[in-house]
Amino acid sequence: MTANDIAKLHERTQQFGFEPLSFLISNVDKLHKLSIPEQKQLKFCFIKDAIKRHFKNNPYYKKLCDEYNHKYIPPYRHFSAQDPYYLFKKVPVGEIGYLAIFDPISPLVPVMVQTKKLIFIRKDKTQSYLNSQRIGFVNRIAAAKEFGCCAINLKKTSSLMKSTFLN
């Protein structure tokens, strides 16, 4: 199996919508004959396909996004509403503050990130079966320069954290 075959396989998985791993089960001996770069490329195709199918086609995750106009937070993350004037001071539950995200397992962003989104923590009774933390979005502040789903300014966040801890 060459890199070209792997690219064709990846193209087929996108076109026909089947698991690439199940496609190769009958040809396991070919997997052992692949070079290391080809194995890495095939592994990437498998992982990408599995993640895409898991999150895109799973109705459970669609419910997490906006069921009953609530936003559900996974248990490994913690969202809080922070006072806009003091970075590490939380506002009382139900009051509006800046969204701060605490995610200790994310390799892409710092453990703590403060955004320019205004939120409030929801403590009212949920109509859903989920018992996770819930937030309500208010809006983004007008002075925010970043845009997107959860836009953050890593440079500003890092400088705020340094100034808070070093002073």
mmCIF file of C-alpha atoms in Angstrom, residues 11 17 21 23 26 43 46 59 62-63 127 143 146 166:
data_model
loop_
_atom_site.group_PDB
_atom_site.id
_atom_site.type_symbol
_atom_site.label_atom_id
_atom_site.label_comp_id
_atom_site.label_asym_id
_atom_site.label_seq_id
_atom_site.Cartn_x
_atom_site.Cartn_y
_atom_site.Cartn_z
ATOM 1 C CA GLU A 11 -10.897 10.173 -0.320
ATOM 2 C CA GLY A 17 -19.089 7.419 4.641
ATOM 3 C CA LEU A 21 -10.576 0.701 9.728
ATOM 4 C CA PHE A 23 -12.318 -1.338 5.159
ATOM 5 C CA SER A 26 -9.581 -7.905 5.496
ATOM 6 C CA LYS A 43 -3.278 6.705 11.421
ATOM 7 C CA PHE A 46 -8.323 7.066 10.959
ATOM 8 C CA PRO A 59 -27.045 13.717 18.526
ATOM 9 C CA LYS A 62 -25.901 18.505 19.434
ATOM 10 C CA LYS A 63 -27.977 18.484 22.625
ATOM 11 C CA GLN A 127 -35.239 20.464 32.076
ATOM 12 C CA ALA A 143 -14.495 46.836 22.353
ATOM 13 C CA GLU A 146 -11.291 39.095 18.478
ATOM 14 C CA LEU A 166 4.490 38.907 39.452
#
